[in-house]
Amino acid sequence: MTRRPTLADVARVAGVSRATASRAINGSYGTSAAMRDRVRAVAAEIGFEPHAVARALATGRVSANRRERVEILIVDPDPAALSVKPFYSRVLTGALRAVGDRDVSLEVRRVDAPPLDDGDPPFGRLLINMAGAAGAAYARRGRTVSLGRSAPGVTFVAPDNDGGGHQAAVHLVTTGRRRIGAVFGPPTPCAQERKAGFLRVLAAAAQPVVSVDGDFTRARAYAAAKELLARDPELDAVFASCDVTAMGVLQALRETGRRVPHDVAVVGFDGSALAEAADLSSVYMPVEDEAASALHHLFDPGLPAPGRLPTTLTVRGSS
């Protein structure tokens, strides 16, 4: 049986990269009219036929009989997660930006744990908080990009979590804080990266840190902050591994009579609207850009892997 020509064949004959061939055939940005004409002519000559769904998503022309779906699959045991965690609304904002005028539906699905069934798989998936074997299994089922590091070989886009944790720690140490506590996150790659970056600075400064692991919820952070204060009543700084966590820390500090930042400085992580409203120093991560980059890669896997996006500490009144 004669092998069907592939995109790689088109790229080789046209003398361009696979990514360039994909963009030229789909009419995406980054290719000139002459390049598009040349690559499409080669494709026609060798008999290459783009996958119908991929071509429709790239051009926005989907069959009138079926709207293609992209699923945002969120693993988060908190039933109120979508309403109380700004991260998810920022993801949706970035995803909608990437979809633009394509005739594609976005579906958001929150689950307590990775689902085992996959009866009606969508065209593509954006995975959130799904690492290890579960992430790898979903990647084998179709086009998949993970927000945050997942299993080896799974395409991901993520902020520089380690660098952000490093920035927060440097800020607290260099502003004279000497009894530092931290409410870290759950055992997910992004939370562990923030924790590693933060602790590396404290270790280099030979400065002890009291810490509690949290779960990115305000209630757990509130209890964790109370525990930190009980363990070290003279605590003069707290790093909260997300802005929602910081809200729980601030509540606990208020109730125990600690003044922020005079008695205790607080730094969060996310740079969400919560941080701005609460005058909270926070490490900003470009969530909307992460989600948009991930969706662009779903639509055109020929694009370079998204990788890491930079984080920046914004200092406000809490520190």
PDB file of C-alpha atoms in Angstrom:
ATOM      1  CA  MET A   1       0.000   0.000   0.000  1.00  0.00           C
ATOM      2  CA  THR A   2       1.351   3.414  -0.938  1.00  0.00           C
ATOM      3  CA  ARG A   3       2.107   5.604   2.085  1.00  0.00           C
ATOM      4  CA  ARG A   4       0.125   8.833   2.296  1.00  0.00           C
ATOM      5  CA  PRO A   5       2.281  11.972   2.151  1.00  0.00           C
ATOM      6  CA  THR A   6       2.790  13.669   5.498  1.00  0.00           C
ATOM      7  CA  LEU A   7       3.429  17.244   6.577  1.00  0.00           C
ATOM      8  CA  ALA A   8       7.075  16.283   7.057  1.00  0.00           C
ATOM      9  CA  ASP A   9       7.204  15.307   3.381  1.00  0.00           C
ATOM     10  CA  VAL A  10       5.781  18.677   2.371  1.00  0.00           C
ATOM     11  CA  ALA A  11       8.348  20.489   4.523  1.00  0.00           C
ATOM     12  CA  ARG A  12      11.241  18.446   3.083  1.00  0.00           C
ATOM     13  CA  VAL A  13      10.259  19.007  -0.543  1.00  0.00           C
ATOM     14  CA  ALA A  14       9.539  22.708   0.022  1.00  0.00           C
ATOM     15  CA  GLY A  15      12.799  23.156   1.910  1.00  0.00           C
ATOM     16  CA  VAL A  16      11.201  24.592   5.055  1.00  0.00           C
ATOM     17  CA  SER A  17      10.684  23.483   8.639  1.00  0.00           C
ATOM     18  CA  ARG A  18       7.659  21.426   9.615  1.00  0.00           C
ATOM     19  CA  ALA A  19       6.329  24.336  11.683  1.00  0.00           C
ATOM     20  CA  THR A  20       6.631  26.710   8.720  1.00  0.00           C
ATOM     21  CA  ALA A  21       4.903  24.211   6.430  1.00  0.00           C
ATOM     22  CA  SER A  22       2.044  23.890   8.922  1.00  0.00           C
ATOM     23  CA  ARG A  23       1.605  27.651   9.234  1.00  0.00           C
ATOM     24  CA  ALA A  24       1.758  28.120   5.465  1.00  0.00           C
ATOM     25  CA  ILE A  25      -0.862  25.467   4.747  1.00  0.00           C
ATOM     26  CA  ASN A  26      -3.163  26.756   7.504  1.00  0.00           C
ATOM     27  CA  GLY A  27      -2.675  30.419   6.604  1.00  0.00           C
ATOM     28  CA  SER A  28      -1.434  31.233  10.108  1.00  0.00           C
ATOM     29  CA  TYR A  29       0.613  34.278  11.031  1.00  0.00           C
ATOM     30  CA  GLY A  30       4.352  34.260  10.373  1.00  0.00           C
ATOM     31  CA  THR A  31       4.352  33.270   6.687  1.00  0.00           C
ATOM     32  CA  SER A  32       4.310  35.462   3.584  1.00  0.00           C
ATOM     33  CA  ALA A  33       1.847  35.075   0.727  1.00  0.00           C
ATOM     34  CA  ALA A  34       4.661  33.766  -1.485  1.00  0.00           C
ATOM     35  CA  MET A  35       5.629  31.167   1.103  1.00  0.00           C
ATOM     36  CA  ARG A  36       2.035  30.033   1.508  1.00  0.00           C
ATOM     37  CA  ASP A  37       1.616  29.684  -2.259  1.00  0.00           C
ATOM     38  CA  ARG A  38       4.862  27.706  -2.607  1.00  0.00           C
ATOM     39  CA  VAL A  39       4.151  25.303   0.244  1.00  0.00           C
ATOM     40  CA  ARG A  40       0.552  24.744  -0.833  1.00  0.00           C
ATOM     41  CA  ALA A  41       1.726  24.063  -4.384  1.00  0.00           C
ATOM     42  CA  VAL A  42       4.139  21.417  -3.077  1.00  0.00           C
ATOM     43  CA  ALA A  43       1.368  19.891  -0.957  1.00  0.00           C
ATOM     44  CA  ALA A  44      -0.912  19.656  -3.993  1.00  0.00           C
ATOM     45  CA  GLU A  45       1.867  18.221  -6.148  1.00  0.00           C
ATOM     46  CA  ILE A  46       2.699  15.356  -3.787  1.00  0.00           C
ATOM     47  CA  GLY A  47      -0.927  14.739  -2.810  1.00  0.00           C
ATOM     48  CA  PHE A  48      -0.806  15.844   0.826  1.00  0.00           C
ATOM     49  CA  GLU A  49      -4.220  16.312   2.475  1.00  0.00           C
ATOM     50  CA  PRO A  50      -4.307  18.076   5.861  1.00  0.00           C
ATOM     51  CA  HIS A  51      -6.321  16.453   8.628  1.00  0.00           C
ATOM     52  CA  ALA A  52      -9.793  17.937   8.257  1.00  0.00           C
ATOM     53  CA  VAL A  53     -10.280  18.832  11.910  1.00  0.00           C
ATOM     54  CA  ALA A  54      -6.823  20.359  12.318  1.00  0.00           C
ATOM     55  CA  ARG A  55      -7.295  22.433   9.164  1.00  0.00           C
ATOM     56  CA  ALA A  56     -10.717  23.608  10.333  1.00  0.00           C
ATOM     57  CA  LEU A  57      -9.401  24.657  13.734  1.00  0.00           C
ATOM     58  CA  ALA A  58      -6.447  26.485  12.234  1.00  0.00           C
ATOM     59  CA  THR A  59      -8.582  28.441   9.785  1.00  0.00           C
ATOM     60  CA  GLY A  60     -11.759  28.799  11.830  1.00  0.00           C
ATOM     61  CA  ARG A  61     -13.792  26.908   9.199  1.00  0.00           C
ATOM     62  CA  VAL A  62     -15.419  23.974  10.988  1.00  0.00           C
ATOM     63  CA  SER A  63     -18.160  21.832   9.510  1.00  0.00           C
ATOM     64  CA  ALA A  64     -21.598  23.330  10.021  1.00  0.00           C
ATOM     65  CA  ASN A  65     -22.743  19.939  11.314  1.00  0.00           C
ATOM     66  CA  ARG A  66     -20.288  19.795  14.196  1.00  0.00           C
ATOM     67  CA  ARG A  67     -18.577  22.332  16.389  1.00  0.00           C
ATOM     68  CA  GLU A  68     -15.226  21.058  17.592  1.00  0.00           C
ATOM     69  CA  ARG A  69     -14.543  21.091  21.325  1.00  0.00           C
ATOM     70  CA  VAL A  70     -11.545  21.955  23.436  1.00  0.00           C
ATOM     71  CA  GLU A  71     -11.862  20.826  27.038  1.00  0.00           C
ATOM     72  CA  ILE A  72     -10.212  22.579  29.971  1.00  0.00           C
ATOM     73  CA  LEU A  73      -9.914  19.713  32.451  1.00  0.00           C
ATOM     74  CA  ILE A  74      -9.221  20.893  36.005  1.00  0.00           C
ATOM     75  CA  VAL A  75      -8.311  18.494  38.802  1.00  0.00           C
ATOM     76  CA  ASP A  76      -9.171  20.293  42.040  1.00  0.00           C
ATOM     77  CA  PRO A  77     -10.980  18.710  45.016  1.00  0.00           C
ATOM     78  CA  ASP A  78     -12.320  22.078  46.173  1.00  0.00           C
ATOM     79  CA  PRO A  79     -15.975  22.217  44.981  1.00  0.00           C
ATOM     80  CA  ALA A  80     -15.880  26.024  45.117  1.00  0.00           C
ATOM     81  CA  ALA A  81     -12.614  26.260  43.178  1.00  0.00           C
ATOM     82  CA  LEU A  82     -14.000  27.906  40.057  1.00  0.00           C
ATOM     83  CA  SER A  83     -15.644  30.712  42.031  1.00  0.00           C
ATOM     84  CA  VAL A  84     -13.009  31.417  44.692  1.00  0.00           C
ATOM     85  CA  LYS A  85      -9.720  30.919  42.832  1.00  0.00           C
ATOM     86  CA  PRO A  86      -8.989  33.729  40.331  1.00  0.00           C
ATOM     87  CA  PHE A  87      -6.448  31.539  38.553  1.00  0.00           C
ATOM     88  CA  TYR A  88      -9.178  29.625  36.735  1.00  0.00           C
ATOM     89  CA  SER A  89     -11.014  32.689  35.452  1.00  0.00           C
ATOM     90  CA  ARG A  90      -7.697  34.020  34.167  1.00  0.00           C
ATOM     91  CA  VAL A  91      -7.109  30.716  32.350  1.00  0.00           C
ATOM     92  CA  LEU A  92     -10.509  31.036  30.685  1.00  0.00           C
ATOM     93  CA  THR A  93      -9.754  34.622  29.657  1.00  0.00           C
ATOM     94  CA  GLY A  94      -6.519  33.559  27.963  1.00  0.00           C
ATOM     95  CA  ALA A  95      -8.157  30.555  26.314  1.00  0.00           C
ATOM     96  CA  LEU A  96     -10.954  32.703  24.869  1.00  0.00           C
ATOM     97  CA  ARG A  97      -8.342  35.122  23.545  1.00  0.00           C
ATOM     98  CA  ALA A  98      -6.629  32.258  21.713  1.00  0.00           C
ATOM     99  CA  VAL A  99      -9.862  30.867  20.261  1.00  0.00           C
ATOM    100  CA  GLY A 100     -10.714  34.247  18.748  1.00  0.00           C
ATOM    101  CA  ASP A 101     -13.245  33.880  15.948  1.00  0.00           C
ATOM    102  CA  ARG A 102     -12.666  30.151  15.410  1.00  0.00           C
ATOM    103  CA  ASP A 103     -15.893  28.173  15.518  1.00  0.00           C
ATOM    104  CA  VAL A 104     -14.704  26.168  18.522  1.00  0.00           C
ATOM    105  CA  SER A 105     -16.435  25.565  21.831  1.00  0.00           C
ATOM    106  CA  LEU A 106     -14.553  25.672  25.117  1.00  0.00           C
ATOM    107  CA  GLU A 107     -15.747  23.331  27.855  1.00  0.00           C
ATOM    108  CA  VAL A 108     -14.589  23.679  31.462  1.00  0.00           C
ATOM    109  CA  ARG A 109     -14.709  20.544  33.595  1.00  0.00           C
ATOM    110  CA  ARG A 110     -13.669  20.365  37.253  1.00  0.00           C
ATOM    111  CA  VAL A 111     -13.118  16.953  38.826  1.00  0.00           C
ATOM    112  CA  ASP A 112     -11.859  15.795  42.217  1.00  0.00           C
ATOM    113  CA  ALA A 113      -9.466  13.296  40.632  1.00  0.00           C
ATOM    114  CA  PRO A 114      -8.419  12.390  37.075  1.00  0.00           C
ATOM    115  CA  PRO A 115     -11.411  10.662  35.455  1.00  0.00           C
ATOM    116  CA  LEU A 116     -10.941   7.138  34.172  1.00  0.00           C
ATOM    117  CA  ASP A 117     -13.538   7.258  31.410  1.00  0.00           C
ATOM    118  CA  ASP A 118     -13.135   9.096  28.136  1.00  0.00           C
ATOM    119  CA  GLY A 119     -16.258   8.185  26.204  1.00  0.00           C
ATOM    120  CA  ASP A 120     -16.483  11.309  24.058  1.00  0.00           C
ATOM    121  CA  PRO A 121     -12.967  12.715  23.654  1.00  0.00           C
ATOM    122  CA  PRO A 122     -12.723  16.327  22.424  1.00  0.00           C
ATOM    123  CA  PHE A 123     -10.409  17.571  19.718  1.00  0.00           C
ATOM    124  CA  GLY A 124      -7.942  18.795  22.318  1.00  0.00           C
ATOM    125  CA  ARG A 125      -7.481  19.165  26.063  1.00  0.00           C
ATOM    126  CA  LEU A 126      -5.857  21.676  28.365  1.00  0.00           C
ATOM    127  CA  LEU A 127      -4.886  19.836  31.556  1.00  0.00           C
ATOM    128  CA  ILE A 128      -4.605  21.630  34.900  1.00  0.00           C
ATOM    129  CA  ASN A 129      -3.184  19.977  38.035  1.00  0.00           C
ATOM    130  CA  MET A 130      -2.742  16.623  36.315  1.00  0.00           C
ATOM    131  CA  ALA A 131       0.738  15.210  36.677  1.00  0.00           C
ATOM    132  CA  GLY A 132       2.342  11.792  36.518  1.00  0.00           C
ATOM    133  CA  ALA A 133       0.710   8.762  34.942  1.00  0.00           C
ATOM    134  CA  ALA A 134      -2.699  10.445  34.609  1.00  0.00           C
ATOM    135  CA  GLY A 135      -1.262  13.284  32.529  1.00  0.00           C
ATOM    136  CA  ALA A 136       0.647  10.858  30.334  1.00  0.00           C
ATOM    137  CA  ALA A 137      -2.473   8.738  29.802  1.00  0.00           C
ATOM    138  CA  TYR A 138      -4.498  11.707  28.592  1.00  0.00           C
ATOM    139  CA  ALA A 139      -1.674  12.842  26.328  1.00  0.00           C
ATOM    140  CA  ARG A 140      -1.769   9.453  24.609  1.00  0.00           C
ATOM    141  CA  ARG A 141      -5.487   9.897  23.863  1.00  0.00           C
ATOM    142  CA  GLY A 142      -5.147  12.993  21.701  1.00  0.00           C
ATOM    143  CA  ARG A 143      -3.893  16.571  21.485  1.00  0.00           C
ATOM    144  CA  THR A 144      -3.019  17.661  24.992  1.00  0.00           C
ATOM    145  CA  VAL A 145      -1.164  20.559  26.592  1.00  0.00           C
ATOM    146  CA  SER A 146      -0.689  20.869  30.332  1.00  0.00           C
ATOM    147  CA  LEU A 147      -0.676  24.103  32.328  1.00  0.00           C
ATOM    148  CA  GLY A 148       2.190  23.334  34.636  1.00  0.00           C
ATOM    149  CA  ARG A 149       4.670  20.500  34.352  1.00  0.00           C
ATOM    150  CA  SER A 150       3.027  17.104  33.934  1.00  0.00           C
ATOM    151  CA  ALA A 151       4.522  13.762  32.942  1.00  0.00           C
ATOM    152  CA  PRO A 152       7.740  13.466  30.903  1.00  0.00           C
ATOM    153  CA  GLY A 153       6.979  13.957  27.226  1.00  0.00           C
ATOM    154  CA  VAL A 154       3.740  15.897  27.821  1.00  0.00           C
ATOM    155  CA  THR A 155       3.858  19.369  26.262  1.00  0.00           C
ATOM    156  CA  PHE A 156       3.401  22.024  28.933  1.00  0.00           C
ATOM    157  CA  VAL A 157       3.449  25.757  29.511  1.00  0.00           C
ATOM    158  CA  ALA A 158       4.153  27.151  32.956  1.00  0.00           C
ATOM    159  CA  PRO A 159       5.440  30.211  34.771  1.00  0.00           C
ATOM    160  CA  ASP A 160       8.921  30.327  36.244  1.00  0.00           C
ATOM    161  CA  ASN A 161       7.632  29.124  39.617  1.00  0.00           C
ATOM    162  CA  ASP A 162      11.094  28.461  41.019  1.00  0.00           C
ATOM    163  CA  GLY A 163      12.263  31.933  40.034  1.00  0.00           C
ATOM    164  CA  GLY A 164       9.154  33.484  41.558  1.00  0.00           C
ATOM    165  CA  GLY A 165       9.709  31.740  44.890  1.00  0.00           C
ATOM    166  CA  HIS A 166      13.320  32.910  44.746  1.00  0.00           C
ATOM    167  CA  GLN A 167      12.230  36.525  44.184  1.00  0.00           C
ATOM    168  CA  ALA A 168       9.830  36.435  47.134  1.00  0.00           C
ATOM    169  CA  ALA A 169      12.479  35.067  49.493  1.00  0.00           C
ATOM    170  CA  VAL A 170      15.129  37.561  48.376  1.00  0.00           C
ATOM    171  CA  HIS A 171      12.682  40.419  48.975  1.00  0.00           C
ATOM    172  CA  LEU A 172      11.924  39.299  52.543  1.00  0.00           C
ATOM    173  CA  VAL A 173      15.562  38.655  53.447  1.00  0.00           C
ATOM    174  CA  THR A 174      16.890  41.897  51.975  1.00  0.00           C
ATOM    175  CA  THR A 175      14.194  43.979  53.708  1.00  0.00           C
ATOM    176  CA  GLY A 176      15.435  42.729  57.068  1.00  0.00           C
ATOM    177  CA  ARG A 177      12.962  39.989  57.949  1.00  0.00           C
ATOM    178  CA  ARG A 178      14.616  37.401  60.175  1.00  0.00           C
ATOM    179  CA  ARG A 179      11.844  35.109  61.446  1.00  0.00           C
ATOM    180  CA  ILE A 180      10.225  33.940  58.269  1.00  0.00           C
ATOM    181  CA  GLY A 181       7.353  31.508  57.850  1.00  0.00           C
ATOM    182  CA  ALA A 182       5.697  29.999  54.805  1.00  0.00           C
ATOM    183  CA  VAL A 183       2.403  28.419  53.860  1.00  0.00           C
ATOM    184  CA  PHE A 184       3.343  26.268  50.893  1.00  0.00           C
ATOM    185  CA  GLY A 185       0.974  24.570  48.452  1.00  0.00           C
ATOM    186  CA  PRO A 186      -0.179  21.020  47.696  1.00  0.00           C
ATOM    187  CA  PRO A 187       2.105  18.363  46.172  1.00  0.00           C
ATOM    188  CA  THR A 188       1.709  19.621  42.595  1.00  0.00           C
ATOM    189  CA  PRO A 189       4.683  20.496  40.374  1.00  0.00           C
ATOM    190  CA  CYS A 190       3.953  24.245  40.388  1.00  0.00           C
ATOM    191  CA  ALA A 191       3.646  24.419  44.188  1.00  0.00           C
ATOM    192  CA  GLN A 192       6.769  22.335  44.720  1.00  0.00           C
ATOM    193  CA  GLU A 193       8.741  24.548  42.338  1.00  0.00           C
ATOM    194  CA  ARG A 194       7.739  27.687  44.256  1.00  0.00           C
ATOM    195  CA  LYS A 195       8.699  25.994  47.500  1.00  0.00           C
ATOM    196  CA  ALA A 196      12.111  24.927  46.146  1.00  0.00           C
ATOM    197  CA  GLY A 197      12.949  28.423  44.890  1.00  0.00           C
ATOM    198  CA  PHE A 198      11.950  29.992  48.196  1.00  0.00           C
ATOM    199  CA  LEU A 199      13.816  27.538  50.414  1.00  0.00           C
ATOM    200  CA  ARG A 200      16.992  27.759  48.331  1.00  0.00           C
ATOM    201  CA  VAL A 201      17.383  31.444  49.239  1.00  0.00           C
ATOM    202  CA  LEU A 202      16.730  30.839  52.935  1.00  0.00           C
ATOM    203  CA  ALA A 203      19.263  28.013  52.983  1.00  0.00           C
ATOM    204  CA  ALA A 204      21.903  30.184  51.288  1.00  0.00           C
ATOM    205  CA  ALA A 205      21.285  32.893  53.881  1.00  0.00           C
ATOM    206  CA  ALA A 206      21.547  30.293  56.678  1.00  0.00           C
ATOM    207  CA  GLN A 207      18.168  31.524  57.859  1.00  0.00           C
ATOM    208  CA  PRO A 208      15.656  29.125  59.398  1.00  0.00           C
ATOM    209  CA  VAL A 209      12.073  28.986  58.166  1.00  0.00           C
ATOM    210  CA  VAL A 210       8.958  27.566  59.785  1.00  0.00           C
ATOM    211  CA  SER A 211       6.523  26.176  57.261  1.00  0.00           C
ATOM    212  CA  VAL A 212       3.232  24.375  56.795  1.00  0.00           C
ATOM    213  CA  ASP A 213       1.926  22.733  53.636  1.00  0.00           C
ATOM    214  CA  GLY A 214      -1.450  24.014  52.441  1.00  0.00           C
ATOM    215  CA  ASP A 215      -3.874  23.342  49.615  1.00  0.00           C
ATOM    216  CA  PHE A 216      -4.382  26.745  47.926  1.00  0.00           C
ATOM    217  CA  THR A 217      -7.593  27.390  49.910  1.00  0.00           C
ATOM    218  CA  ARG A 218      -8.261  30.304  52.260  1.00  0.00           C
ATOM    219  CA  ALA A 219      -9.572  28.093  55.076  1.00  0.00           C
ATOM    220  CA  ARG A 220      -6.486  25.887  55.160  1.00  0.00           C
ATOM    221  CA  ALA A 221      -4.203  28.924  54.950  1.00  0.00           C
ATOM    222  CA  TYR A 222      -5.991  30.549  57.891  1.00  0.00           C
ATOM    223  CA  ALA A 223      -5.421  27.458  60.037  1.00  0.00           C
ATOM    224  CA  ALA A 224      -1.827  27.165  58.806  1.00  0.00           C
ATOM    225  CA  ALA A 225      -1.052  30.772  59.738  1.00  0.00           C
ATOM    226  CA  LYS A 226      -2.430  30.203  63.227  1.00  0.00           C
ATOM    227  CA  GLU A 227      -0.162  27.163  63.494  1.00  0.00           C
ATOM    228  CA  LEU A 228       2.881  29.163  62.356  1.00  0.00           C
ATOM    229  CA  LEU A 229       2.211  31.875  64.942  1.00  0.00           C
ATOM    230  CA  ALA A 230       1.829  29.261  67.676  1.00  0.00           C
ATOM    231  CA  ARG A 231       5.172  27.731  66.714  1.00  0.00           C
ATOM    232  CA  ASP A 232       6.940  31.103  66.487  1.00  0.00           C
ATOM    233  CA  PRO A 233       5.068  34.022  68.098  1.00  0.00           C
ATOM    234  CA  GLU A 234       7.813  36.423  66.964  1.00  0.00           C
ATOM    235  CA  LEU A 235       7.289  35.631  63.282  1.00  0.00           C
ATOM    236  CA  ASP A 236       7.951  38.754  61.172  1.00  0.00           C
ATOM    237  CA  ALA A 237       7.177  37.524  57.613  1.00  0.00           C
ATOM    238  CA  VAL A 238       5.037  34.946  55.806  1.00  0.00           C
ATOM    239  CA  PHE A 239       5.302  33.720  52.233  1.00  0.00           C
ATOM    240  CA  ALA A 240       1.957  32.468  50.897  1.00  0.00           C
ATOM    241  CA  SER A 241       2.238  30.220  47.862  1.00  0.00           C
ATOM    242  CA  CYS A 242      -0.814  31.755  46.155  1.00  0.00           C
ATOM    243  CA  ASP A 243      -2.936  34.876  46.594  1.00  0.00           C
ATOM    244  CA  VAL A 244      -5.929  32.920  47.925  1.00  0.00           C
ATOM    245  CA  THR A 245      -3.609  31.448  50.558  1.00  0.00           C
ATOM    246  CA  ALA A 246      -2.432  34.970  51.387  1.00  0.00           C
ATOM    247  CA  MET A 247      -6.033  36.011  52.130  1.00  0.00           C
ATOM    248  CA  GLY A 248      -6.237  33.342  54.832  1.00  0.00           C
ATOM    249  CA  VAL A 249      -2.883  34.421  56.247  1.00  0.00           C
ATOM    250  CA  LEU A 250      -3.959  38.065  56.395  1.00  0.00           C
ATOM    251  CA  GLN A 251      -7.177  37.109  58.187  1.00  0.00           C
ATOM    252  CA  ALA A 252      -5.276  35.155  60.829  1.00  0.00           C
ATOM    253  CA  LEU A 253      -2.808  38.004  61.348  1.00  0.00           C
ATOM    254  CA  ARG A 254      -5.617  40.533  61.821  1.00  0.00           C
ATOM    255  CA  GLU A 255      -7.391  38.353  64.360  1.00  0.00           C
ATOM    256  CA  THR A 256      -4.215  37.919  66.419  1.00  0.00           C
ATOM    257  CA  GLY A 257      -3.474  41.647  66.442  1.00  0.00           C
ATOM    258  CA  ARG A 258      -0.443  41.564  64.151  1.00  0.00           C
ATOM    259  CA  ARG A 259      -0.008  44.643  61.985  1.00  0.00           C
ATOM    260  CA  VAL A 260       0.889  44.200  58.314  1.00  0.00           C
ATOM    261  CA  PRO A 261       3.603  45.029  57.357  1.00  0.00           C
ATOM    262  CA  HIS A 262       4.883  46.595  60.614  1.00  0.00           C
ATOM    263  CA  ASP A 263       4.854  43.351  62.608  1.00  0.00           C
ATOM    264  CA  VAL A 264       4.574  40.778  59.841  1.00  0.00           C
ATOM    265  CA  ALA A 265       5.243  41.182  56.111  1.00  0.00           C
ATOM    266  CA  VAL A 266       3.216  39.049  53.703  1.00  0.00           C
ATOM    267  CA  VAL A 267       4.059  38.089  50.113  1.00  0.00           C
ATOM    268  CA  GLY A 268       1.730  36.078  47.878  1.00  0.00           C
ATOM    269  CA  PHE A 269       2.023  34.420  44.487  1.00  0.00           C
ATOM    270  CA  ASP A 270      -0.215  34.855  41.397  1.00  0.00           C
ATOM    271  CA  GLY A 271      -0.489  38.621  40.986  1.00  0.00           C
ATOM    272  CA  SER A 272      -4.270  38.293  40.708  1.00  0.00           C
ATOM    273  CA  ALA A 273      -6.905  40.972  41.229  1.00  0.00           C
ATOM    274  CA  LEU A 274      -7.005  39.821  44.859  1.00  0.00           C
ATOM    275  CA  ALA A 275      -3.438  41.028  45.349  1.00  0.00           C
ATOM    276  CA  GLU A 276      -4.184  44.467  43.941  1.00  0.00           C
ATOM    277  CA  ALA A 277      -7.370  44.860  45.993  1.00  0.00           C
ATOM    278  CA  ALA A 278      -5.650  43.789  49.223  1.00  0.00           C
ATOM    279  CA  ASP A 279      -2.496  45.859  48.586  1.00  0.00           C
ATOM    280  CA  LEU A 280      -0.620  42.559  48.708  1.00  0.00           C
ATOM    281  CA  SER A 281       2.941  42.127  47.485  1.00  0.00           C
ATOM    282  CA  SER A 282       2.756  39.212  45.086  1.00  0.00           C
ATOM    283  CA  VAL A 283       4.725  37.377  42.416  1.00  0.00           C
ATOM    284  CA  TYR A 284       2.906  38.008  39.143  1.00  0.00           C
ATOM    285  CA  MET A 285       2.563  35.135  36.699  1.00  0.00           C
ATOM    286  CA  PRO A 286       1.110  35.747  33.222  1.00  0.00           C
ATOM    287  CA  VAL A 287      -1.722  33.212  33.440  1.00  0.00           C
ATOM    288  CA  GLU A 288      -3.653  34.606  30.466  1.00  0.00           C
ATOM    289  CA  ASP A 289      -0.552  34.363  28.266  1.00  0.00           C
ATOM    290  CA  GLU A 290       0.095  30.806  29.483  1.00  0.00           C
ATOM    291  CA  ALA A 291      -3.409  29.671  28.564  1.00  0.00           C
ATOM    292  CA  ALA A 292      -3.346  31.438  25.189  1.00  0.00           C
ATOM    293  CA  SER A 293       0.038  29.907  24.362  1.00  0.00           C
ATOM    294  CA  ALA A 294      -1.239  26.457  25.315  1.00  0.00           C
ATOM    295  CA  LEU A 295      -4.329  26.791  23.097  1.00  0.00           C
ATOM    296  CA  HIS A 296      -2.259  28.033  20.145  1.00  0.00           C
ATOM    297  CA  HIS A 297      -0.138  24.905  20.496  1.00  0.00           C
ATOM    298  CA  LEU A 298      -3.250  22.716  20.573  1.00  0.00           C
ATOM    299  CA  PHE A 299      -4.430  24.286  17.326  1.00  0.00           C
ATOM    300  CA  ASP A 300      -1.006  23.973  15.686  1.00  0.00           C
ATOM    301  CA  PRO A 301       1.314  21.368  17.245  1.00  0.00           C
ATOM    302  CA  GLY A 302       3.946  22.420  14.722  1.00  0.00           C
ATOM    303  CA  LEU A 303       4.588  25.537  16.770  1.00  0.00           C
ATOM    304  CA  PRO A 304       7.545  25.447  19.185  1.00  0.00           C
ATOM    305  CA  ALA A 305       6.721  24.006  22.619  1.00  0.00           C
ATOM    306  CA  PRO A 306       5.531  26.851  24.881  1.00  0.00           C
ATOM    307  CA  GLY A 307       7.826  26.171  27.870  1.00  0.00           C
ATOM    308  CA  ARG A 308       8.321  28.670  30.711  1.00  0.00           C
ATOM    309  CA  LEU A 309       7.072  32.248  31.029  1.00  0.00           C
ATOM    310  CA  PRO A 310       8.767  34.800  33.329  1.00  0.00           C
ATOM    311  CA  THR A 311       7.424  35.871  36.735  1.00  0.00           C
ATOM    312  CA  THR A 312       7.847  39.282  38.380  1.00  0.00           C
ATOM    313  CA  LEU A 313       7.499  40.341  42.012  1.00  0.00           C
ATOM    314  CA  THR A 314       5.245  43.369  42.499  1.00  0.00           C
ATOM    315  CA  VAL A 315       5.901  45.007  45.872  1.00  0.00           C
ATOM    316  CA  ARG A 316       2.894  46.611  47.557  1.00  0.00           C
ATOM    317  CA  GLY A 317       1.912  47.714  51.047  1.00  0.00           C
ATOM    318  CA  SER A 318       1.947  44.275  52.689  1.00  0.00           C
ATOM    319  CA  SER A 319       5.753  44.074  52.738  1.00  0.00           C
TER     320      SER A 319
END
